């Protein structure tokens, strides 16, 4: 158990809809990272937050947004969903801003139909 | 642009033998490298790491070797056990690149045959 929790585990929704994925980092970790893993692909970095502030952006679509709240949990919002957004979404956390060892949650599997 | 590459999608090894997983990278600014293990329906789990100032790091049955001139690293598992069967991801990080994230390879599925 990494100490990182993600909800929900599975999500099935239709094209055009909007969903919110939630992540709680390990106790004491200030950084939260979001990754997308599509079929047979590596993990693609989406965005990082550190102590409530956006720190770095990766290949995140404009239809996607995220935030980190004062209690350090984070939410990833995906809107105007397309079939290609179906993927595993992982959240990871680390103590500081430098992304050395990151600890991953179990992921949310999103299926867009 | 895939900056971290794992060219072998899968590897099968007999129990007790050595497993060698390979990883190549293209960005010479990377200065820290990690291996993660992933079981189905779970998130990746940190396994072992190595800084670019070293060429070898060992932790029990796991050893990571780094060849900076070749931009290549490898993970050796000796002896391999059936419980090691999982997908292994190589990742790289570089604070000097200005990027605050890990760059992952596409993974190698290791199967250890009892």
PDB file of C-alpha atoms in Angstrom:
ATOM      1  CA  UNK A   1       0.000   0.000   0.000  1.00  0.00           C
ATOM      2  CA  UNK A   2       1.609   3.221  -1.211  1.00  0.00           C
ATOM      3  CA  UNK A   3      -0.536   5.464   0.966  1.00  0.00           C
ATOM      4  CA  UNK A   4      -1.937   7.247  -2.103  1.00  0.00           C
ATOM      5  CA  UNK A   5      -5.663   6.795  -2.613  1.00  0.00           C
ATOM      6  CA  UNK A   6      -7.683   7.360  -5.739  1.00  0.00           C
ATOM      7  CA  UNK A   7     -11.427   7.317  -6.312  1.00  0.00           C
ATOM      8  CA  UNK A   8     -13.315   5.987  -8.098  1.00  0.00           C
ATOM      9  CA  UNK A   9     -11.576   2.784  -9.208  1.00  0.00           C
ATOM     10  CA  UNK A  10     -13.684   2.489 -12.339  1.00  0.00           C
ATOM     11  CA  UNK A  11     -15.720   4.998 -14.265  1.00  0.00           C
ATOM     12  CA  UNK A  12     -17.861   4.415 -17.343  1.00  0.00           C
ATOM     13  CA  UNK A  13     -19.352   7.404 -19.071  1.00  0.00           C
ATOM     14  CA  UNK A  14     -20.513   8.597 -22.468  1.00  0.00           C
ATOM     15  CA  UNK A  15     -18.835  10.859 -24.973  1.00  0.00           C
ATOM     16  CA  UNK A  16     -19.345  14.535 -24.303  1.00  0.00           C
ATOM     17  CA  UNK A  17     -19.686  14.071 -20.556  1.00  0.00           C
ATOM     18  CA  UNK A  18     -17.539  15.448 -17.749  1.00  0.00           C
ATOM     19  CA  UNK A  19     -15.960  13.480 -14.905  1.00  0.00           C
ATOM     20  CA  UNK A  20     -13.880  14.220 -11.828  1.00  0.00           C
ATOM     21  CA  UNK A  21     -11.139  11.952 -10.532  1.00  0.00           C
ATOM     22  CA  UNK A  22      -9.941  12.356  -6.982  1.00  0.00           C
ATOM     23  CA  UNK A  23      -6.577  11.712  -5.349  1.00  0.00           C
ATOM     24  CA  UNK A  24      -5.308  11.900  -1.791  1.00  0.00           C
ATOM     25  CA  UNK A  25      -1.506  11.942  -1.474  1.00  0.00           C
ATOM     26  CA  UNK A  26       0.602  10.137   1.114  1.00  0.00           C
ATOM     27  CA  UNK A  27       0.632  11.806   4.484  1.00  0.00           C
ATOM     28  CA  UNK A  28       3.240  14.575   4.425  1.00  0.00           C
ATOM     29  CA  UNK A  29       3.660  14.684   0.646  1.00  0.00           C
ATOM     30  CA  UNK A  30       3.136  18.113  -0.876  1.00  0.00           C
ATOM     31  CA  UNK A  31       3.417  17.270  -4.582  1.00  0.00           C
ATOM     32  CA  UNK A  32       0.732  15.547  -6.595  1.00  0.00           C
ATOM     33  CA  UNK A  33       1.257  14.348 -10.158  1.00  0.00           C
ATOM     34  CA  UNK A  34      -1.312  13.092 -12.648  1.00  0.00           C
ATOM     35  CA  UNK A  35      -0.449  10.580 -15.365  1.00  0.00           C
ATOM     36  CA  UNK A  36      -2.425   8.978 -18.167  1.00  0.00           C
ATOM     37  CA  UNK A  37      -1.734   5.464 -19.372  1.00  0.00           C
ATOM     38  CA  UNK A  38      -3.439   4.465 -22.587  1.00  0.00           C
ATOM     39  CA  UNK A  39      -3.438   0.907 -23.894  1.00  0.00           C
ATOM     40  CA  UNK A  40       0.101  -0.464 -24.269  1.00  0.00           C
ATOM     41  CA  UNK A  41       1.575   2.955 -23.641  1.00  0.00           C
ATOM     42  CA  UNK A  42       3.860   4.254 -20.966  1.00  0.00           C
ATOM     43  CA  UNK A  43       2.690   6.711 -18.399  1.00  0.00           C
ATOM     44  CA  UNK A  44       2.270  10.173 -19.875  1.00  0.00           C
ATOM     45  CA  UNK A  45       2.696  13.049 -17.472  1.00  0.00           C
ATOM     46  CA  UNK A  46      -0.241  15.435 -17.377  1.00  0.00           C
ATOM     47  CA  UNK A  47       0.281  17.954 -14.584  1.00  0.00           C
ATOM     48  CA  UNK A  48       1.937  18.540 -11.210  1.00  0.00           C
ATOM     49  CA  UNK A  49       0.773  20.514  -8.213  1.00  0.00           C
ATOM     50  CA  UNK A  50       2.900  21.461  -5.250  1.00  0.00           C
ATOM     51  CA  UNK A  51       1.280  22.719  -2.073  1.00  0.00           C
ATOM     52  CA  UNK A  52      -1.754  24.014  -3.923  1.00  0.00           C
ATOM     53  CA  UNK A  53       0.043  25.647  -6.827  1.00  0.00           C
ATOM     54  CA  UNK A  54       0.447  24.342 -10.348  1.00  0.00           C
ATOM     55  CA  UNK A  55       4.113  23.458 -10.770  1.00  0.00           C
ATOM     56  CA  UNK A  56       4.489  21.802 -14.147  1.00  0.00           C
ATOM     57  CA  UNK A  57       2.391  20.902 -17.152  1.00  0.00           C
ATOM     58  CA  UNK A  58       2.883  18.027 -19.516  1.00  0.00           C
ATOM     59  CA  UNK A  59       0.727  16.701 -22.317  1.00  0.00           C
ATOM     60  CA  UNK A  60      -2.526  17.837 -20.788  1.00  0.00           C
ATOM     61  CA  UNK A  61      -5.387  18.678 -23.125  1.00  0.00           C
ATOM     62  CA  UNK A  62      -7.253  21.954 -22.763  1.00  0.00           C
ATOM     63  CA  UNK A  63     -10.392  19.911 -21.991  1.00  0.00           C
ATOM     64  CA  UNK A  64      -8.639  18.641 -18.866  1.00  0.00           C
ATOM     65  CA  UNK A  65      -7.941  20.633 -15.731  1.00  0.00           C
ATOM     66  CA  UNK A  66      -6.786  19.927 -12.216  1.00  0.00           C
ATOM     67  CA  UNK A  67      -6.481  21.555  -8.849  1.00  0.00           C
ATOM     68  CA  UNK A  68      -5.008  20.842  -5.444  1.00  0.00           C
ATOM     69  CA  UNK A  69      -6.964  21.846  -2.382  1.00  0.00           C
ATOM     70  CA  UNK A  70      -5.718  23.202   0.984  1.00  0.00           C
ATOM     71  CA  UNK A  71      -5.900  19.702   2.477  1.00  0.00           C
ATOM     72  CA  UNK A  72      -3.577  18.646  -0.399  1.00  0.00           C
ATOM     73  CA  UNK A  73      -5.998  16.309  -2.101  1.00  0.00           C
ATOM     74  CA  UNK A  74      -6.255  16.835  -5.836  1.00  0.00           C
ATOM     75  CA  UNK A  75      -8.927  16.497  -8.477  1.00  0.00           C
ATOM     76  CA  UNK A  76      -8.539  15.959 -12.202  1.00  0.00           C
ATOM     77  CA  UNK A  77     -11.461  17.176 -14.264  1.00  0.00           C
ATOM     78  CA  UNK A  78     -12.002  15.751 -17.727  1.00  0.00           C
ATOM     79  CA  UNK A  79     -14.657  17.370 -19.896  1.00  0.00           C
ATOM     80  CA  UNK A  80     -16.156  16.922 -23.376  1.00  0.00           C
ATOM     81  CA  UNK A  81     -14.962  13.353 -23.169  1.00  0.00           C
ATOM     82  CA  UNK A  82     -13.967  11.502 -26.318  1.00  0.00           C
ATOM     83  CA  UNK A  83     -13.482   7.783 -26.943  1.00  0.00           C
ATOM     84  CA  UNK A  84      -9.719   8.341 -26.991  1.00  0.00           C
ATOM     85  CA  UNK A  85      -9.776   9.558 -23.410  1.00  0.00           C
ATOM     86  CA  UNK A  86     -10.397   6.011 -22.245  1.00  0.00           C
ATOM     87  CA  UNK A  87      -7.336   5.149 -20.194  1.00  0.00           C
ATOM     88  CA  UNK A  88      -5.935   4.496 -16.750  1.00  0.00           C
ATOM     89  CA  UNK A  89      -5.346   7.692 -14.817  1.00  0.00           C
ATOM     90  CA  UNK A  90      -2.776   7.541 -12.064  1.00  0.00           C
ATOM     91  CA  UNK A  91      -2.047   9.966  -9.329  1.00  0.00           C
ATOM     92  CA  UNK A  92       1.345  10.009  -7.627  1.00  0.00           C
ATOM     93  CA  UNK A  93       2.768  11.995  -4.760  1.00  0.00           C
ATOM     94  CA  UNK A  94       6.177  12.985  -3.500  1.00  0.00           C
ATOM     95  CA  UNK A  95       7.506  15.025  -0.631  1.00  0.00           C
ATOM     96  CA  UNK A  96       9.091  17.891  -2.527  1.00  0.00           C
ATOM     97  CA  UNK A  97       9.041  19.449  -5.926  1.00  0.00           C
ATOM     98  CA  UNK A  98      11.821  17.405  -7.475  1.00  0.00           C
ATOM     99  CA  UNK A  99      10.292  14.246  -8.928  1.00  0.00           C
ATOM    100  CA  UNK A 100      12.565  11.580  -7.620  1.00  0.00           C
ATOM    101  CA  UNK A 101      10.760   8.716  -5.938  1.00  0.00           C
ATOM    102  CA  UNK A 102       7.063   9.092  -6.547  1.00  0.00           C
ATOM    103  CA  UNK A 103       4.433   6.920  -4.928  1.00  0.00           C
ATOM    104  CA  UNK A 104       1.493   5.918  -7.057  1.00  0.00           C
ATOM    105  CA  UNK A 105      -2.127   5.297  -6.299  1.00  0.00           C
ATOM    106  CA  UNK A 106      -4.008   2.299  -7.725  1.00  0.00           C
ATOM    107  CA  UNK A 107      -5.412   4.319 -10.599  1.00  0.00           C
ATOM    108  CA  UNK A 108      -8.838   5.099 -12.011  1.00  0.00           C
ATOM    109  CA  UNK A 109      -9.891   3.225 -15.121  1.00  0.00           C
ATOM    110  CA  UNK A 110     -11.990   5.503 -17.307  1.00  0.00           C
ATOM    111  CA  UNK A 111     -14.047   4.031 -20.113  1.00  0.00           C
ATOM    112  CA  UNK A 112     -15.764   6.408 -22.502  1.00  0.00           C
ATOM    113  CA  UNK A 113     -18.491   4.793 -24.620  1.00  0.00           C
TER     114      UNK A 113
ATOM    115  CA  UNK B   1       8.906  12.093 -28.746  1.00  0.00           C
ATOM    116  CA  UNK B   2       9.701   9.096 -26.539  1.00  0.00           C
ATOM    117  CA  UNK B   3      12.725  10.115 -24.500  1.00  0.00           C
ATOM    118  CA  UNK B   4      12.825   6.848 -22.563  1.00  0.00           C
ATOM    119  CA  UNK B   5      12.563   3.614 -24.506  1.00  0.00           C
ATOM    120  CA  UNK B   6      12.096   0.024 -23.520  1.00  0.00           C
ATOM    121  CA  UNK B   7      12.409  -1.881 -26.760  1.00  0.00           C
ATOM    122  CA  UNK B   8      11.467  -5.298 -25.407  1.00  0.00           C
ATOM    123  CA  UNK B   9       7.744  -5.496 -24.690  1.00  0.00           C
ATOM    124  CA  UNK B  10       8.122  -8.857 -22.996  1.00  0.00           C
ATOM    125  CA  UNK B  11      10.657 -11.220 -21.451  1.00  0.00           C
ATOM    126  CA  UNK B  12      10.324 -14.791 -20.163  1.00  0.00           C
ATOM    127  CA  UNK B  13      12.837 -16.283 -17.762  1.00  0.00           C
ATOM    128  CA  UNK B  14      13.068 -19.532 -15.822  1.00  0.00           C
ATOM    129  CA  UNK B  15      12.809 -19.338 -12.056  1.00  0.00           C
ATOM    130  CA  UNK B  16      16.233 -19.022 -10.452  1.00  0.00           C
ATOM    131  CA  UNK B  17      17.869 -17.531 -13.533  1.00  0.00           C
ATOM    132  CA  UNK B  18      18.821 -13.905 -14.143  1.00  0.00           C
ATOM    133  CA  UNK B  19      16.344 -11.434 -15.631  1.00  0.00           C
ATOM    134  CA  UNK B  20      17.834  -8.475 -17.488  1.00  0.00           C
ATOM    135  CA  UNK B  21      15.561  -5.619 -18.453  1.00  0.00           C
ATOM    136  CA  UNK B  22      16.916  -2.861 -20.645  1.00  0.00           C
ATOM    137  CA  UNK B  23      16.160   0.807 -21.082  1.00  0.00           C
ATOM    138  CA  UNK B  24      17.569   3.517 -23.339  1.00  0.00           C
ATOM    139  CA  UNK B  25      17.187   7.253 -23.080  1.00  0.00           C
ATOM    140  CA  UNK B  26      17.899  10.120 -25.417  1.00  0.00           C
ATOM    141  CA  UNK B  27      18.111  13.184 -23.187  1.00  0.00           C
ATOM    142  CA  UNK B  28      21.613  13.649 -21.788  1.00  0.00           C
ATOM    143  CA  UNK B  29      20.222  16.051 -19.185  1.00  0.00           C
ATOM    144  CA  UNK B  30      18.548  13.238 -17.287  1.00  0.00           C
ATOM    145  CA  UNK B  31      20.359  12.741 -13.990  1.00  0.00           C
ATOM    146  CA  UNK B  32      18.250  10.277 -12.056  1.00  0.00           C
ATOM    147  CA  UNK B  33      16.783   6.975 -13.137  1.00  0.00           C
ATOM    148  CA  UNK B  34      14.200   4.740 -11.540  1.00  0.00           C
ATOM    149  CA  UNK B  35      12.597   1.364 -12.038  1.00  0.00           C
ATOM    150  CA  UNK B  36       8.995   0.711 -11.152  1.00  0.00           C
ATOM    151  CA  UNK B  37       7.155  -2.584 -10.994  1.00  0.00           C
ATOM    152  CA  UNK B  38       3.476  -2.834 -11.800  1.00  0.00           C
ATOM    153  CA  UNK B  39       1.063  -5.658 -11.082  1.00  0.00           C
ATOM    154  CA  UNK B  40      -2.344  -5.775 -12.788  1.00  0.00           C
ATOM    155  CA  UNK B  41      -4.976  -3.519 -11.229  1.00  0.00           C
ATOM    156  CA  UNK B  42      -2.358  -1.752  -9.107  1.00  0.00           C
ATOM    157  CA  UNK B  43      -0.354   1.411  -9.479  1.00  0.00           C
ATOM    158  CA  UNK B  44       3.381   1.303 -10.227  1.00  0.00           C
ATOM    159  CA  UNK B  45       5.556   0.557  -7.205  1.00  0.00           C
ATOM    160  CA  UNK B  46       8.992   2.098  -6.816  1.00  0.00           C
ATOM    161  CA  UNK B  47      11.689  -0.563  -6.993  1.00  0.00           C
ATOM    162  CA  UNK B  48      15.171   0.921  -7.235  1.00  0.00           C
ATOM    163  CA  UNK B  49      16.890   4.065  -8.462  1.00  0.00           C
ATOM    164  CA  UNK B  50      20.290   5.339  -9.486  1.00  0.00           C
ATOM    165  CA  UNK B  51      21.842   8.767  -9.699  1.00  0.00           C
ATOM    166  CA  UNK B  52      23.915   9.714 -12.718  1.00  0.00           C
ATOM    167  CA  UNK B  53      26.986  10.030 -10.504  1.00  0.00           C
ATOM    168  CA  UNK B  54      26.954   6.266 -10.011  1.00  0.00           C
ATOM    169  CA  UNK B  55      27.144   3.372 -12.425  1.00  0.00           C
ATOM    170  CA  UNK B  56      25.658   0.697 -10.203  1.00  0.00           C
ATOM    171  CA  UNK B  57      23.176   0.429  -7.372  1.00  0.00           C
ATOM    172  CA  UNK B  58      22.236  -2.770  -5.628  1.00  0.00           C
ATOM    173  CA  UNK B  59      19.314  -3.658  -3.389  1.00  0.00           C
ATOM    174  CA  UNK B  60      18.974  -7.309  -2.532  1.00  0.00           C
ATOM    175  CA  UNK B  61      18.178  -9.288  -5.658  1.00  0.00           C
ATOM    176  CA  UNK B  62      17.882  -6.113  -7.737  1.00  0.00           C
ATOM    177  CA  UNK B  63      20.783  -4.268  -9.336  1.00  0.00           C
ATOM    178  CA  UNK B  64      20.586  -1.322 -11.691  1.00  0.00           C
ATOM    179  CA  UNK B  65      23.479  -0.508 -14.002  1.00  0.00           C
ATOM    180  CA  UNK B  66      23.904   2.838 -15.731  1.00  0.00           C
ATOM    181  CA  UNK B  67      26.059   3.425 -18.809  1.00  0.00           C
ATOM    182  CA  UNK B  68      25.961   7.161 -19.378  1.00  0.00           C
ATOM    183  CA  UNK B  69      28.051   7.145 -22.526  1.00  0.00           C
ATOM    184  CA  UNK B  70      25.615   4.726 -24.136  1.00  0.00           C
ATOM    185  CA  UNK B  71      22.578   6.353 -22.508  1.00  0.00           C
ATOM    186  CA  UNK B  72      21.551   2.913 -21.357  1.00  0.00           C
ATOM    187  CA  UNK B  73      20.465   1.365 -18.114  1.00  0.00           C
ATOM    188  CA  UNK B  74      19.530  -2.128 -17.145  1.00  0.00           C
ATOM    189  CA  UNK B  75      17.845  -3.875 -14.257  1.00  0.00           C
ATOM    190  CA  UNK B  76      19.162  -7.258 -13.190  1.00  0.00           C
ATOM    191  CA  UNK B  77      17.079  -9.555 -11.019  1.00  0.00           C
ATOM    192  CA  UNK B  78      18.948 -12.501  -9.534  1.00  0.00           C
ATOM    193  CA  UNK B  79      17.597 -15.035  -8.827  1.00  0.00           C
ATOM    194  CA  UNK B  80      14.272 -14.475 -10.546  1.00  0.00           C
ATOM    195  CA  UNK B  81      11.172 -15.613  -8.698  1.00  0.00           C
ATOM    196  CA  UNK B  82       7.613 -16.208  -9.937  1.00  0.00           C
ATOM    197  CA  UNK B  83       6.459 -13.259  -7.804  1.00  0.00           C
ATOM    198  CA  UNK B  84       8.645 -11.014  -9.926  1.00  0.00           C
ATOM    199  CA  UNK B  85       6.264 -11.513 -12.850  1.00  0.00           C
ATOM    200  CA  UNK B  86       4.966  -8.006 -13.563  1.00  0.00           C
ATOM    201  CA  UNK B  87       5.403  -5.086 -15.933  1.00  0.00           C
ATOM    202  CA  UNK B  88       8.586  -3.123 -15.290  1.00  0.00           C
ATOM    203  CA  UNK B  89       8.808   0.540 -16.194  1.00  0.00           C
ATOM    204  CA  UNK B  90      11.995   2.504 -16.536  1.00  0.00           C
ATOM    205  CA  UNK B  91      11.742   6.220 -15.720  1.00  0.00           C
ATOM    206  CA  UNK B  92      14.072   9.179 -15.899  1.00  0.00           C
ATOM    207  CA  UNK B  93      14.157  12.540 -14.253  1.00  0.00           C
ATOM    208  CA  UNK B  94      16.256  15.631 -14.705  1.00  0.00           C
ATOM    209  CA  UNK B  95      15.973  18.671 -12.519  1.00  0.00           C
ATOM    210  CA  UNK B  96      18.454  20.275 -14.890  1.00  0.00           C
ATOM    211  CA  UNK B  97      16.019  19.795 -17.765  1.00  0.00           C
ATOM    212  CA  UNK B  98      13.630  22.083 -15.978  1.00  0.00           C
ATOM    213  CA  UNK B  99      11.004  19.386 -16.077  1.00  0.00           C
ATOM    214  CA  UNK B 100       9.346  18.484 -12.832  1.00  0.00           C
ATOM    215  CA  UNK B 101       8.123  15.084 -13.889  1.00  0.00           C
ATOM    216  CA  UNK B 102       9.267  11.571 -14.613  1.00  0.00           C
ATOM    217  CA  UNK B 103       9.568  10.341 -18.167  1.00  0.00           C
ATOM    218  CA  UNK B 104       8.473   6.732 -18.457  1.00  0.00           C
ATOM    219  CA  UNK B 105       9.230   3.994 -20.938  1.00  0.00           C
ATOM    220  CA  UNK B 106       6.437   1.816 -22.301  1.00  0.00           C
ATOM    221  CA  UNK B 107       7.272  -1.095 -20.007  1.00  0.00           C
ATOM    222  CA  UNK B 108       8.530  -4.664 -20.291  1.00  0.00           C
ATOM    223  CA  UNK B 109       6.330  -7.528 -19.166  1.00  0.00           C
ATOM    224  CA  UNK B 110       8.447 -10.046 -17.267  1.00  0.00           C
ATOM    225  CA  UNK B 111       7.191 -13.593 -16.873  1.00  0.00           C
ATOM    226  CA  UNK B 112       9.119 -15.867 -14.534  1.00  0.00           C
ATOM    227  CA  UNK B 113       8.342 -19.493 -15.288  1.00  0.00           C
ATOM    228  CA  UNK B 114       8.333 -21.840 -12.267  1.00  0.00           C
TER     229      UNK B 114
END
